[in-house]
XYZ file of N, CA and C in Angstrom:
876
model
N -76.141 73.780 -9.383
C -76.858 73.052 -8.389
C -76.349 73.316 -6.738
N -77.270 73.638 -6.052
C -76.766 73.968 -4.541
C -76.142 72.979 -3.618
N -75.170 73.350 -2.821
C -74.548 72.599 -1.901
C -75.511 72.268 -0.687
N -75.929 71.046 -0.159
C -76.450 71.129 1.093
C -75.848 71.281 2.242
N -76.517 71.746 3.290
C -75.582 71.993 4.736
C -74.819 70.637 5.082
N -73.900 70.780 5.523
C -73.030 69.516 6.060
C -73.702 69.322 7.373
N -73.524 67.705 7.480
C -73.797 67.199 8.909
C -75.409 66.721 8.694
N -75.702 65.706 9.338
C -77.205 64.812 9.299
C -77.820 65.942 9.754
N -79.333 66.130 9.046
C -80.433 66.622 9.260
C -80.989 66.064 10.683
N -81.127 66.945 11.738
C -81.711 66.701 13.141
C -83.386 66.464 13.020
N -83.532 65.582 13.843
C -85.169 65.089 13.828
C -85.958 66.124 13.989
N -85.376 67.100 15.457
C -86.509 68.288 15.474
C -86.301 69.440 14.508
N -85.255 69.249 13.775
C -85.585 70.185 12.439
C -86.888 70.010 11.465
N -87.162 68.718 11.656
C -88.609 68.535 10.843
C -89.460 69.434 11.395
N -89.670 69.281 12.673
C -90.629 69.772 13.434
C -90.671 71.253 13.331
N -89.522 71.847 13.144
C -89.221 73.476 12.908
C -89.484 73.658 11.407
N -89.250 73.094 10.806
C -89.899 73.002 9.110
C -91.173 73.395 9.153
N -91.957 72.454 9.732
C -93.339 72.496 9.890
C -93.998 73.735 10.090
N -93.354 74.090 11.341
C -93.733 75.446 12.120
C -93.401 76.754 11.206
N -92.518 76.487 10.458
C -91.817 77.500 9.365
C -92.837 77.397 8.381
N -93.283 76.215 7.925
C -94.234 76.359 6.721
C -93.496 75.930 5.513
N -92.120 75.292 5.979
C -91.102 74.786 5.023
C -91.532 73.212 4.589
N -91.379 72.800 3.432
C -92.142 71.564 2.795
C -90.915 70.737 3.344
N -91.124 69.475 3.352
C -90.158 68.348 3.682
C -90.140 67.469 2.607
N -89.085 67.133 1.905
C -88.852 66.225 0.783
C -88.257 64.930 0.887
N -88.905 64.024 0.733
C -88.509 62.581 0.894
C -88.736 61.853 -0.235
N -87.796 60.934 -0.659
C -87.850 59.787 -1.692
C -87.312 58.843 -1.350
N -87.744 57.871 -1.938
C -86.895 56.351 -1.732
C -85.408 55.987 -2.372
N -84.953 55.441 -1.717
C -83.773 55.052 -2.213
C -83.436 53.656 -1.918
N -82.733 52.734 -3.015
C -82.328 51.589 -2.734
C -80.925 51.106 -2.924
N -80.220 52.165 -3.405
C -78.672 51.862 -3.445
C -77.895 52.937 -3.350
N -76.495 53.033 -3.400
C -75.644 53.773 -3.283
C -75.810 54.956 -4.458
N -75.695 54.647 -5.363
C -75.998 55.807 -6.602
C -76.837 56.611 -6.350
N -78.513 55.939 -6.279
C -79.669 56.449 -5.982
C -79.420 57.602 -4.666
N -78.960 57.228 -3.787
C -78.615 57.941 -2.624
C -77.924 59.023 -2.908
N -76.840 58.961 -3.557
C -75.737 60.257 -3.916
C -76.442 61.036 -4.676
N -77.392 60.656 -5.777
C -78.039 61.890 -6.326
C -79.103 62.451 -5.519
N -79.939 61.709 -4.794
C -80.772 62.341 -3.697
C -79.991 63.320 -2.937
N -78.877 62.772 -2.141
C -78.149 63.697 -1.281
C -77.665 65.085 -2.143
N -77.067 65.012 -3.465
C -76.571 66.160 -4.143
C -78.000 67.264 -4.471
N -78.998 66.573 -4.654
C -80.144 67.355 -4.992
C -81.000 67.931 -3.935
N -80.112 67.618 -2.553
C -80.729 68.373 -1.293
C -82.276 67.820 -0.749
N -82.281 66.523 -0.995
C -83.672 65.807 -0.555
C -82.975 65.948 1.002
N -84.446 65.843 1.950
C -84.113 65.750 3.354
C -84.376 64.489 3.903
N -84.988 63.522 3.282
C -85.243 62.107 4.135
C -85.349 60.922 2.761
N -84.497 60.066 2.894
C -84.393 58.759 2.254
C -85.085 57.579 2.849
N -85.836 57.174 1.894
C -86.763 56.063 2.641
C -86.152 54.919 1.828
N -85.568 53.916 2.641
C -85.245 52.855 1.951
C -86.669 51.816 2.070
N -87.446 51.789 1.116
C -88.536 51.554 1.216
C -88.933 49.991 1.023
N -89.903 49.316 1.423
C -90.173 47.885 1.064
C -90.797 47.685 -0.266
N -90.813 49.002 -0.859
C -91.265 48.701 -2.373
C -89.927 48.212 -3.210
N -88.946 47.964 -2.533
C -87.784 47.370 -3.388
C -88.283 45.914 -3.593
N -89.329 45.485 -2.928
C -89.516 43.958 -3.318
C -90.174 44.294 -4.697
N -90.642 45.388 -5.303
C -91.375 45.164 -6.742
C -90.279 46.122 -7.417
N -89.549 47.420 -7.143
C -88.847 47.947 -8.240
C -87.305 47.355 -8.226
N -86.930 46.503 -7.400
C -85.445 46.253 -7.219
C -85.669 44.537 -7.295
N -86.476 43.694 -6.457
C -86.583 42.350 -6.535
C -87.179 41.710 -7.176
N -88.123 42.368 -8.194
C -88.777 41.523 -9.267
C -90.325 41.082 -8.566
N -90.794 41.448 -7.698
C -91.999 40.794 -7.304
C -93.337 41.479 -7.761
N -94.167 40.943 -7.780
C -95.347 41.239 -8.767
C -96.220 41.895 -7.636
N -96.282 43.585 -7.764
C -97.497 44.289 -7.163
C -97.668 43.912 -5.825
N -96.487 43.798 -4.981
C -96.478 43.734 -3.428
C -95.388 43.861 -2.675
N -95.545 44.359 -1.636
C -94.411 44.517 -0.843
C -93.959 43.222 -0.010
N -94.846 42.199 0.218
C -95.099 41.218 1.283
C -93.704 40.544 1.122
N -93.161 40.144 -0.012
C -91.916 39.049 -0.091
C -90.701 39.262 0.531
N -90.222 40.715 0.375
C -89.008 41.254 0.895
C -89.039 40.837 2.505
N -87.670 40.357 2.691
C -87.204 39.990 3.840
C -86.335 40.882 4.693
N -85.954 40.623 5.704
C -85.396 41.594 6.524
C -83.780 41.614 6.109
N -83.213 40.612 5.650
C -81.845 40.505 5.361
C -81.755 41.437 4.024
N -82.831 41.228 3.326
C -82.580 41.862 1.959
C -82.883 43.435 2.178
N -83.754 43.836 3.227
C -83.864 44.960 3.337
C -82.502 45.526 4.358
N -82.029 44.728 5.060
C -80.713 45.440 5.607
C -79.606 45.786 4.797
N -79.369 44.827 3.759
C -78.497 44.988 2.778
C -78.896 46.198 1.919
N -80.034 46.337 1.555
C -80.100 47.684 0.783
C -80.248 48.876 1.742
N -80.405 48.915 3.077
C -80.287 49.935 3.660
C -78.670 50.039 4.074
N -77.877 49.430 4.167
C -76.544 49.510 4.311
C -75.961 50.397 2.926
N -76.587 49.888 1.649
C -75.967 50.664 0.585
C -76.470 52.164 0.453
N -77.538 52.154 1.173
C -77.813 53.752 1.181
C -77.260 54.391 2.174
N -77.133 53.988 3.364
C -76.531 54.828 4.532
C -75.195 54.986 4.335
N -74.520 54.259 3.459
C -73.174 54.847 2.981
C -72.966 56.137 2.615
N -74.024 56.352 1.577
C -73.880 57.457 0.798
C -74.501 58.650 1.374
N -75.478 58.647 2.417
C -76.253 59.688 2.793
C -75.865 60.179 4.120
N -74.979 61.369 3.751
C -74.369 62.127 4.921
C -75.278 63.203 5.843
N -76.279 64.174 4.694
C -77.399 64.913 5.284
C -78.616 64.380 5.530
N -79.128 63.665 4.538
C -80.392 63.182 4.700
C -80.564 62.245 5.775
N -81.945 61.950 6.156
C -82.123 61.090 7.049
C -82.356 59.699 6.622
N -81.990 58.546 6.871
C -82.020 57.283 6.302
C -83.261 56.659 7.128
N -84.234 56.210 6.397
C -85.269 55.495 7.153
C -85.310 54.198 6.706
N -85.380 53.046 7.670
C -85.170 51.892 7.310
C -86.789 51.193 7.448
N -87.174 50.867 6.283
C -88.595 50.449 6.184
C -88.991 48.867 6.908
N -89.622 48.569 7.903
C -89.532 47.358 8.747
C -90.298 46.484 7.667
N -90.117 45.512 7.008
C -90.894 44.642 6.140
C -91.776 43.567 6.964
N -92.903 43.511 6.003
C -93.987 42.524 6.913
C -93.452 41.308 7.335
N -94.081 40.968 8.619
C -93.379 39.991 9.320
C -92.270 40.099 10.230
N -91.806 41.469 10.439
C -90.844 41.561 11.171
C -91.188 42.187 12.676
N -92.158 42.585 12.368
C -92.826 43.557 13.757
C -94.310 43.414 14.158
N -94.725 42.410 13.243
C -96.363 42.038 13.711
C -96.487 40.879 14.803
N -95.521 40.082 15.230
C -95.715 39.096 16.177
C -95.847 39.663 17.669
N -94.910 40.700 18.150
C -94.960 41.298 19.319
C -93.999 42.588 19.382
N -94.347 43.175 20.306
C -93.461 44.287 20.450
C -92.181 44.152 20.579
N -91.797 42.806 21.346
C -90.284 42.445 21.251
C -89.414 42.287 20.235
N -90.556 41.609 19.157
C -89.804 41.657 17.913
C -89.477 42.669 17.151
N -90.573 43.728 17.474
C -90.459 44.902 16.554
C -88.957 45.346 16.878
N -89.013 45.506 18.414
C -87.571 46.271 18.867
C -86.565 45.696 18.545
N -86.498 44.150 18.281
C -85.286 43.422 17.818
C -85.274 43.684 16.343
N -85.878 43.941 15.804
C -86.086 44.106 14.227
C -85.512 45.723 14.218
N -85.961 46.649 14.777
C -85.802 47.942 14.806
C -84.076 48.115 15.178
N -83.585 47.552 16.015
C -82.312 47.588 16.682
C -81.382 47.201 15.427
N -81.778 46.258 14.817
C -80.980 45.365 13.596
C -80.838 46.044 12.586
N -81.837 47.392 12.232
C -81.835 48.250 11.352
C -80.773 49.402 11.389
N -80.862 49.708 12.673
C -79.757 50.760 13.208
C -78.363 50.249 13.195
N -78.194 49.243 13.946
C -76.999 48.572 14.283
C -76.346 48.226 12.797
N -77.027 46.913 12.254
C -76.652 46.549 10.856
C -76.664 47.239 9.820
N -77.960 47.797 9.558
C -78.268 48.624 8.486
C -77.791 50.022 8.309
N -77.320 50.415 9.426
C -77.224 51.809 9.581
C -78.026 53.116 9.426
N -79.574 52.646 9.466
C -80.656 53.733 9.613
C -80.564 54.385 10.538
N -81.007 55.651 10.513
C -80.945 56.569 11.737
C -82.399 56.211 12.448
N -83.372 56.027 11.404
C -84.872 55.674 12.317
C -85.384 54.667 11.515
N -86.527 54.073 11.775
C -87.236 52.943 11.241
C -88.567 53.410 10.878
N -89.330 52.894 10.030
C -90.861 53.096 9.882
C -91.697 52.005 9.651
N -92.834 51.968 10.200
C -93.683 50.653 10.243
C -95.117 51.121 9.903
N -95.797 50.145 9.465
C -97.227 50.485 8.829
C -98.363 50.467 10.076
N -99.479 51.063 9.803
C -100.605 50.909 10.681
C -100.655 51.610 11.945
N -101.931 51.461 12.628
C -102.129 51.915 13.784
C -102.260 50.461 14.635
N -103.569 50.661 15.575
C -103.859 49.638 16.436
C -102.658 48.765 17.131
N -102.552 47.701 16.835
C -101.279 47.038 17.252
C -100.086 47.813 17.127
N -100.097 48.278 15.880
C -98.718 48.983 15.977
C -98.474 50.330 16.806
N -99.402 50.606 17.136
C -99.216 51.748 18.516
C -98.245 51.437 19.607
N -98.565 49.955 19.861
C -97.543 49.493 20.900
C -96.237 49.325 20.390
N -96.210 49.023 19.282
C -94.978 48.579 18.501
C -94.011 49.892 18.424
N -94.635 51.005 18.495
C -94.076 52.523 18.039
C -93.651 52.672 19.533
N -94.300 52.667 20.503
C -93.845 53.008 22.065
C -92.713 52.306 22.378
N -92.738 50.914 22.075
C -91.694 50.076 22.392
C -90.470 50.397 21.949
N -90.128 50.394 20.468
C -89.424 50.743 19.941
C -88.843 52.478 20.471
N -89.631 53.171 20.579
C -89.031 54.680 20.836
C -88.360 54.589 22.129
N -89.155 53.892 23.062
C -88.530 53.566 24.416
C -87.248 52.882 24.535
N -87.009 52.274 23.447
C -85.656 51.511 23.107
C -84.811 52.543 22.520
N -85.037 53.542 22.243
C -84.158 54.917 21.949
C -84.060 55.085 20.278
N -85.161 54.344 19.600
C -84.960 54.505 18.172
C -86.170 55.207 17.669
N -85.750 56.318 16.835
C -86.995 57.109 16.213
C -87.866 56.222 15.162
N -89.207 56.400 15.198
C -90.030 55.815 14.593
C -90.877 56.962 13.730
N -91.103 56.524 12.439
C -91.851 57.010 11.289
C -93.210 56.200 11.221
N -94.321 56.917 11.344
C -95.787 55.928 11.326
C -96.141 55.947 9.954
N -97.094 55.189 9.325
C -97.738 55.332 8.068
C -98.872 54.660 8.252
N -99.882 55.483 7.893
C -101.261 55.114 8.057
C -101.743 55.589 6.375
N -103.217 55.095 6.456
C -103.752 55.447 5.075
C -103.786 53.914 4.439
N -103.315 53.888 3.274
C -103.259 53.072 2.171
C -101.913 52.205 3.032
N -101.898 51.042 3.336
C -100.760 50.319 3.937
C -100.600 49.051 3.122
N -99.369 49.280 2.377
C -99.413 47.976 1.099
C -99.091 46.592 1.693
N -98.363 46.912 3.284
C -98.597 45.435 3.603
C -99.743 44.656 3.707
N -100.609 45.389 4.127
C -102.108 45.206 4.445
C -103.036 45.220 3.357
N -102.513 45.390 2.022
C -103.832 46.214 1.059
C -104.611 44.967 0.847
N -104.344 43.528 1.038
C -105.407 42.690 0.709
C -106.615 42.999 1.959
N -106.189 43.243 3.010
C -107.261 43.460 3.949
C -108.083 44.620 3.509
N -107.422 45.626 2.822
C -108.060 46.751 2.583
C -108.719 46.749 1.232
N -108.797 45.960 0.707
C -109.447 45.709 -0.768
C -108.443 46.138 -1.750
N -107.339 45.952 -1.742
C -106.259 46.190 -2.637
C -105.796 47.640 -2.523
N -105.198 48.221 -3.603
C -104.320 49.144 -3.508
C -105.175 50.445 -4.258
N -106.207 50.981 -2.865
C -107.168 51.790 -3.306
C -107.104 52.923 -2.183
N -107.614 54.032 -2.390
C -107.598 55.198 -1.330
C -108.220 55.194 -0.150
N -108.048 55.412 0.870
C -108.578 55.096 2.423
C -108.995 56.415 2.785
N -110.222 56.400 3.816
C -110.626 57.358 4.553
C -111.527 58.279 3.602
N -112.503 57.582 2.730
C -113.159 58.281 1.954
C -114.760 58.366 2.493
N -114.903 57.592 3.613
C -116.239 57.787 4.411
C -116.118 58.719 5.801
N -116.973 59.436 6.290
C -116.692 60.200 7.476
C -116.113 59.122 8.860
N -116.864 57.994 8.736
C -116.357 57.235 9.571
C -114.872 56.487 9.389
N -114.472 56.396 8.263
C -113.103 55.721 8.106
C -111.903 56.944 8.233
N -112.594 58.374 7.863
C -111.813 59.241 8.170
C -111.386 59.678 9.423
N -112.558 59.556 10.362
C -112.447 59.997 11.587
C -111.646 58.645 12.252
N -111.687 57.450 11.876
C -110.627 56.438 12.276
C -109.220 56.772 12.100
N -108.796 57.297 10.735
C -107.624 57.791 10.438
C -107.110 58.746 11.411
N -108.193 60.003 11.586
C -107.852 61.018 12.332
C -107.083 60.245 13.942
N -108.036 59.666 14.330
C -107.995 59.019 15.483
C -106.483 58.150 15.852
N -106.160 57.413 14.447
C -104.942 56.588 14.093
C -103.859 57.531 14.427
N -103.927 58.458 13.914
C -102.854 59.711 13.587
C -102.331 59.972 14.863
N -103.347 60.650 15.766
C -103.323 60.961 16.993
C -102.557 59.908 18.015
N -102.934 58.887 17.977
C -102.642 57.680 18.777
C -100.716 57.549 18.123
N -100.862 57.343 17.350
C -99.441 57.166 16.763
C -98.339 58.398 17.237
N -98.893 59.768 17.351
C -98.231 60.782 17.599
C -97.953 60.523 19.141
N -98.892 60.306 19.973
C -98.881 60.119 21.483
C -98.104 58.955 21.504
N -97.728 57.897 20.696
C -96.859 56.594 21.192
C -95.567 57.259 20.724
N -95.358 58.314 20.257
C -93.897 58.965 19.823
C -93.195 59.010 18.756
N -94.330 58.831 17.551
C -93.601 59.036 16.217
C -93.062 60.131 16.016
N -92.225 60.464 14.953
C -91.358 61.718 14.909
C -92.337 62.424 13.661
N -92.754 61.532 12.757
C -93.320 62.073 11.651
C -94.277 60.896 11.060
N -95.279 61.114 10.306
C -96.058 60.325 9.655
C -96.544 60.276 8.335
N -96.178 59.255 7.577
C -96.921 58.979 6.437
C -98.297 58.780 6.135
N -98.904 59.813 5.076
C -100.551 59.745 4.995
C -100.470 59.116 3.433
N -100.938 58.132 3.274
C -100.839 57.434 1.695
C -102.125 57.159 1.197
N -102.509 57.684 0.070
C -103.894 57.616 -0.757
C -104.936 57.779 0.331
N -105.062 59.243 0.781
C -105.704 59.603 1.875
C -106.545 60.940 1.262
N -107.829 60.846 1.173
C -108.181 62.292 0.412
C -107.774 63.558 1.315
N -107.569 64.330 0.286
C -106.665 65.817 0.707
C -107.311 66.521 1.743
N -108.587 66.758 1.874
C -109.088 67.415 2.761
C -108.963 66.731 4.434
N -108.965 65.530 4.264
C -108.642 64.772 5.351
C -107.210 64.767 5.692
N -106.423 64.403 5.089
C -104.988 64.764 5.191
C -104.622 65.885 5.832
N -105.291 66.774 5.182
C -104.660 68.461 5.722
C -105.470 68.756 7.051
N -106.578 68.037 7.361
C -107.201 68.230 9.019
C -106.291 67.409 9.730
N -105.619 66.175 9.384
C -104.904 65.605 10.201
C -103.326 66.311 10.455
N -102.727 66.930 9.478
C -101.630 67.804 9.385
C -101.873 68.802 10.466
N -103.073 69.634 10.492
C -103.291 70.675 11.320
C -103.451 70.126 12.747
N -104.015 68.865 13.105
C -103.938 68.455 14.464
C -102.775 67.963 14.917
N -101.860 67.485 14.335
C -100.591 67.033 14.393
C -99.505 68.123 14.843
N -98.724 67.836 15.909
C -97.473 68.501 16.154
C -96.450 68.119 15.095
N -96.478 66.937 14.868
C -95.168 66.130 14.391
C -95.745 66.475 12.353
N -94.466 66.299 11.893
C -95.013 66.453 10.375
C -95.650 65.601 9.625
N -96.251 65.562 8.642
C -97.023 64.560 8.009
C -96.186 64.467 6.431
N -95.858 63.346 5.995
C -95.601 63.165 4.744
C -96.364 62.721 3.750
N -96.882 63.192 2.764
C -98.002 62.863 1.845
C -97.533 62.024 0.984
N -98.206 61.160 0.396
C -97.942 60.298 -1.044
C -99.547 59.903 -1.599
N -99.925 60.836 -2.483
C -101.389 60.624 -2.910
C -102.138 61.238 -1.781
N -101.918 62.140 -0.963
C -102.638 62.871 0.165
C -103.109 64.297 0.085
N -102.598 64.914 -1.059
C -102.366 66.412 -1.383
C -101.534 67.273 -0.723
N -101.599 68.207 -1.248
C -100.734 69.652 -0.954
C -100.745 70.094 0.750
N -101.913 69.416 1.273
C -101.838 69.886 2.687
C -100.973 69.334 3.516
N -100.298 68.318 3.265
C -99.305 67.599 4.250
C -97.893 68.533 4.502
N -97.166 68.140 5.280
C -95.988 69.018 5.665
C -94.871 68.777 4.364
N -94.868 67.449 3.810
C -94.086 67.053 2.971
C -94.492 66.167 1.892
N -93.661 65.692 1.032
C -94.203 64.624 -0.019
C -93.171 63.688 -0.112
N -93.379 62.348 -0.552
C -92.660 61.402 -0.990
C -93.217 61.006 -2.205
N -92.075 60.430 -3.013
C -92.602 59.616 -4.247
C -91.555 58.537 -4.290
N -91.873 57.376 -4.875
C -91.118 56.450 -5.096
C -90.039 56.740 -6.382
N -88.524 56.198 -6.051
C -87.612 56.928 -7.296
C -87.710 56.414 -8.472
N -88.021 55.245 -8.492
C -88.824 54.912 -10.053
C -89.876 55.313 -10.709
N -90.895 55.650 -9.711
C -91.960 56.113 -10.374
C -91.699 57.772 -10.793
N -90.976 58.636 -9.688
C -90.776 59.737 -10.638
C -89.824 59.822 -11.686
N -89.117 59.210 -11.759
C -87.748 59.246 -12.839
C -88.371 58.504 -14.026
N -89.415 58.124 -13.939
C -89.885 57.081 -15.147
C -89.137 55.870 -15.391
N -88.502 55.222 -14.687
C -87.464 53.970 -14.893
C -88.227 52.774 -15.127
N -89.691 52.977 -15.614
C -90.343 51.704 -15.746
C -91.249 51.894 -16.906
N -91.622 51.302 -17.904
C -92.869 51.505 -18.571
C -94.085 50.720 -18.328
N -95.144 51.454 -18.353
C -96.405 51.128 -17.800
C -97.274 52.442 -17.237
N -98.261 51.883 -16.616
C -99.015 52.750 -16.133
C -98.805 53.140 -14.401
N -98.461 54.710 -14.201
C -98.188 54.637 -12.714
C -99.475 55.061 -12.149
N -99.505 54.878 -10.488
C -100.606 55.454 -9.808
C -100.971 56.927 -10.057
N -102.103 57.100 -9.493
C -102.662 58.561 -9.772
C -102.075 59.451 -9.340
N -101.425 59.214 -8.105
C -100.458 60.026 -7.172
C -99.263 60.649 -7.957
N -98.801 59.834 -8.854
C -97.432 60.250 -9.331
C -97.213 61.203 -10.334
N -96.298 62.242 -9.970
C -95.823 63.033 -11.222
C -94.531 62.641 -11.720
N -94.361 62.185 -13.299
C -92.933 61.768 -13.741
C -92.437 63.181 -14.087
N -91.229 63.168 -13.616
C -90.183 64.100 -13.397
C -89.233 63.802 -14.971
N -89.374 62.646 -15.282
C -88.519 62.338 -16.273
C -89.136 61.013 -17.006
N -88.570 60.804 -18.166
C -88.935 59.334 -18.833
C -87.721 58.796 -19.192
N -86.919 58.103 -18.302
C -85.844 57.346 -18.332
C -85.633 56.222 -19.018
N -86.654 55.469 -18.919
C -86.968 54.161 -19.228
C -86.526 53.979 -21.087
N -87.467 54.735 -21.712
C -87.183 54.759 -23.135
C -85.506 54.989 -23.595
N -84.884 56.074 -22.709
C -83.502 56.373 -22.900
C -82.652 55.206 -22.739
N -83.211 54.651 -21.548
C -81.988 53.138 -21.178
C -82.228 52.014 -22.110
N -83.360 51.987 -22.581
C -83.668 50.829 -23.457
C -82.941 51.230 -24.724
N -83.255 52.373 -25.118
C -82.426 52.839 -26.380
C -80.944 52.731 -26.388
N -80.341 53.221 -25.130
C -79.132 53.146 -25.235
C -78.435 51.585 -25.024
N -78.923 50.693 -24.580
C -78.766 49.185 -24.390
C -78.880 48.805 -25.904
N -80.034 48.969 -26.383
C -79.946 48.587 -27.906
C -79.018 49.180 -28.989
N -78.635 50.393 -28.622
C -77.188 50.784 -29.630
C -75.953 50.166 -29.111
N -75.964 49.677 -28.075
C -74.745 49.221 -27.446
C -74.803 47.837 -28.020
N -75.988 46.917 -27.894
C -75.823 45.648 -28.395
C -75.233 45.566 -30.005
N -76.254 46.543 -30.719
C -75.971 46.618 -32.032
C -74.321 46.979 -32.484
N -73.692 47.967 -31.478
C -72.365 48.263 -31.973
C -71.495 47.052 -31.519
N -71.704 46.256 -30.380
C -70.959 45.241 -30.297
C -70.940 44.296 -31.502
N -72.312 43.874 -31.599
C -72.355 43.054 -32.794
C -71.574 43.169 -34.111
N -71.616 44.621 -34.398
C -71.277 45.252 -35.844
C -69.803 45.197 -35.537
N -68.908 45.485 -34.417
C -67.652 45.693 -34.487
C -67.563 47.197 -34.422
N -68.241 48.341 -34.264
C -68.077 49.323 -33.960
C -67.524 49.793 -32.591
N -67.976 49.246 -31.584
C -67.412 49.338 -30.388
C -66.575 48.278 -29.750
N -65.538 48.200 -29.300
C -64.903 49.476 -29.125
C -63.961 50.395 -29.987
N -63.921 51.321 -29.969
C -63.146 52.018 -30.883
C -61.682 52.309 -30.324
N -60.667 52.710 -31.029
C -59.380 52.839 -30.879
C -59.099 53.775 -29.184
N -60.148 54.777 -29.191
C -60.317 55.602 -28.040
C -60.672 54.842 -26.735
N -61.201 53.799 -27.049
C -61.628 53.039 -25.769
C -60.646 51.932 -25.478
N -59.601 51.710 -25.944
C -58.499 50.874 -25.556
C -57.450 51.329 -24.929
N -56.310 50.537 -24.623
C -54.839 51.096 -23.769
C -54.014 50.763 -24.935
N -52.835 51.377 -25.106
C -51.864 50.786 -25.894
C -50.468 50.548 -24.948
N -49.326 50.338 -25.437
C -48.046 50.089 -24.528
C -47.146 50.338 -25.769
N -45.919 50.728 -24.939
C -44.883 51.015 -25.481
C -44.369 50.173 -26.817
N -43.983 50.821 -27.915
C -43.628 49.705 -29.232
C -42.374 48.760 -28.787
N -41.620 49.241 -27.896
C -40.422 48.361 -27.864
C -40.849 47.041 -26.788
N -42.206 47.656 -25.929
C -42.315 46.485 -24.882
C -43.176 45.487 -25.880
N -43.998 46.159 -26.692
C -44.764 45.106 -27.483
C -43.749 44.268 -28.374
N -42.626 44.806 -28.834
C -41.898 44.185 -29.844
C -41.503 43.024 -28.649
N -40.942 43.148 -27.629
C -40.446 42.133 -26.652
C -41.376 41.076 -26.590
N -42.583 41.676 -26.406
C -43.763 40.558 -25.997
C -43.893 39.666 -27.062
N -43.795 40.123 -28.590
C -43.910 39.298 -29.420
C -42.707 38.458 -29.521
N -41.446 39.030 -29.425
C -40.619 38.083 -29.348
C -40.204 36.846 -28.549
N -41.042 37.058 -27.368
C -41.191 36.461 -26.329
C -42.269 35.072 -26.680
N -43.136 35.521 -27.412
C -44.193 34.622 -27.969
C -43.470 33.711 -28.873
N -42.649 34.318 -29.859
C -42.108 33.734 -30.901
C -41.331 32.323 -30.412
N -40.601 32.526 -29.285
C -39.835 31.794 -28.601
C -40.454 30.552 -28.063
N -41.580 30.791 -27.579
C -42.328 29.835 -26.956
C -42.333 28.409 -27.284
N -42.601 28.157 -28.955
C -42.477 26.827 -29.294
C -40.980 26.217 -29.152
N -40.107 26.643 -29.241
C -39.067 26.382 -28.614
C -38.778 25.944 -27.423
N -39.212 26.732 -26.357
C -39.375 26.095 -25.223
C -39.956 24.989 -24.682
N -41.113 24.802 -25.566
C -41.993 23.316 -25.245
C -41.219 22.476 -25.779
């Protein structure tokens, strides 16, 4: 395993990587162990995603319920372990939609209280002014267009976006607007590969794809998806690099069986004490009735 370079990856380096044709690697992280694994693997960007609503907090098929306080807690745990990767705090639904002022206040909390290096928010339209205001406050912003899970209901569910010429053109224009507003990078989710490639070519900032083809400047996957940490059908764009759920289940079942049978713990899992101290302990207990 190679050791990643020391020091935090600088945002201008992402643009340099795009120019050199070097792919940017991003993955979600929700806790310190996950962040350490990603750090040691040389991951460039860690997204503390609002997908925590589903993968950590147990909400069914939606990111909407997760709160600012919950996201701040998770972001802090990741930031503690991330020395080189850029830590992205994902602004949850309801924390920036009301106004530019609300967006700036939330972003400041993610940097001050959560330890995030940057923040991410979804959509264009009103989000363009949100991005501009946050950037003017000195906080870098990652944009996110295409399938935006926080507004999935309005989009007709979790489905690909930009599959007609009209909608693809709108995505293209949204991408340019977010770049002009000051985004340092842009997530393209569930966008047809040719559309994502054309957007990537048009932007000076890097694009990070998830279900958007190989023409993006980088890729992101959800930690639990790529590791197979749950059983069930994964989205079309997911490649599973491991199937850990069956191994975890088997390990827990074996543990439970050994505890119940008495096979665990064995002597090697216990601590001893000097014989003379044990004798003294037993003698002290033998004297207890007399003291009472």
